[in-house]
Amino acid sequence: MMESLEIFVKEIGPVKSAFLATSFTWLLTAMGASLVFFFKTVKRSVFDTLLGFTGGVMVAASFWSLLGPSIALSEKSFPDHPWIPAAIGFLSGGLFIFFLDKLMPHLHINFSNEETEGVATKWHKSTLLLLAITMHNIPEGLAVGILFGAAALGLDGATTSAAIALAIGIGIQNFPEGMAVAMPLRRQGVGRRRSFWYGQLSAVVEPVAGVIGAIAVIYVQEILPYALSFAAGAMIFVVVEEVIPETQRDKYTDLAVLGFMGGFTVMMILDVALG
């Protein structure tokens, strides 16, 4: 089956394969948001555990699927110092989200209205929540798009199986993300359809970012090690600045940590087993 998928990815090309993969991750977000049609709320203990799971997947993906391949790809260009592109890209990705965090108005899920970050605005809380998760999803879409683009081109160090593992991992952790946007809105009295709309909309940026990542790899293949580590740096910044603090604001911190470890383990298994 994996061989058939590899052939299919190479046949349709890097851009289409990146688009399909990130559309899958968006679909999982929409499925998570769709729970709002069946439940009005979710227990905080479950919520924090799932957010922790999300963080674990992102951290594991940053190393197993992004930084590791970045260093491996750099061994030919920088045989004595293969860590150079990974270090530059990693720090650049973190700084990118840092400045985006300072500029884009947004509100993290478990935070109060007074804790809005970014440029001052009078936008509605639902919009600020949406922007927070959207910012979260940009590096995820880039990561999947870059890896699928590289695999479709047959570049050394990038395999279709590894790209599939990354897409599955990101998709799994997107499920609770969709719920994390839709459920709080529903609790605030927003209608089911509107809550679902905002929940799924938060991941629409992923196919866009995925296509951009694939196109970048096509035209400038030399940037691949930097691009992979850039996505990793951006994801780590999001986890430390956003995901972890959101799970530590109630009494279920231990469950959040266990969720984190579970997410890390699942992503590690996916990458090793499939990649």
PDB file of C-alpha atoms in Angstrom, residues 7 29 40 72-73 86 100 145 159 202 219 222 247 260:
ATOM      1  CA  ILE A   7       3.766   6.208  -6.864  1.00  0.00           C
ATOM      2  CA  THR A  29     -10.079  19.919  12.234  1.00  0.00           C
ATOM      3  CA  LYS A  40     -22.422  22.059  24.186  1.00  0.00           C
ATOM      4  CA  ALA A  72      20.469  14.622   7.278  1.00  0.00           C
ATOM      5  CA  LEU A  73      19.935  16.709   4.142  1.00  0.00           C
ATOM      6  CA  ALA A  86      18.931  23.369  11.016  1.00  0.00           C
ATOM      7  CA  LEU A 100       3.565  37.445  14.206  1.00  0.00           C
ATOM      8  CA  GLY A 145       3.610  20.916   2.359  1.00  0.00           C
ATOM      9  CA  THR A 159      10.290  10.099   1.789  1.00  0.00           C
ATOM     10  CA  SER A 202      -9.110  27.941  11.797  1.00  0.00           C
ATOM     11  CA  TYR A 219      11.837  26.446  -7.214  1.00  0.00           C
ATOM     12  CA  GLU A 222      18.509  24.321  -1.712  1.00  0.00           C
ATOM     13  CA  THR A 247      -3.094  23.574  29.795  1.00  0.00           C
ATOM     14  CA  PHE A 260       1.538  15.594  26.068  1.00  0.00           C
TER      15      PHE A 260
END
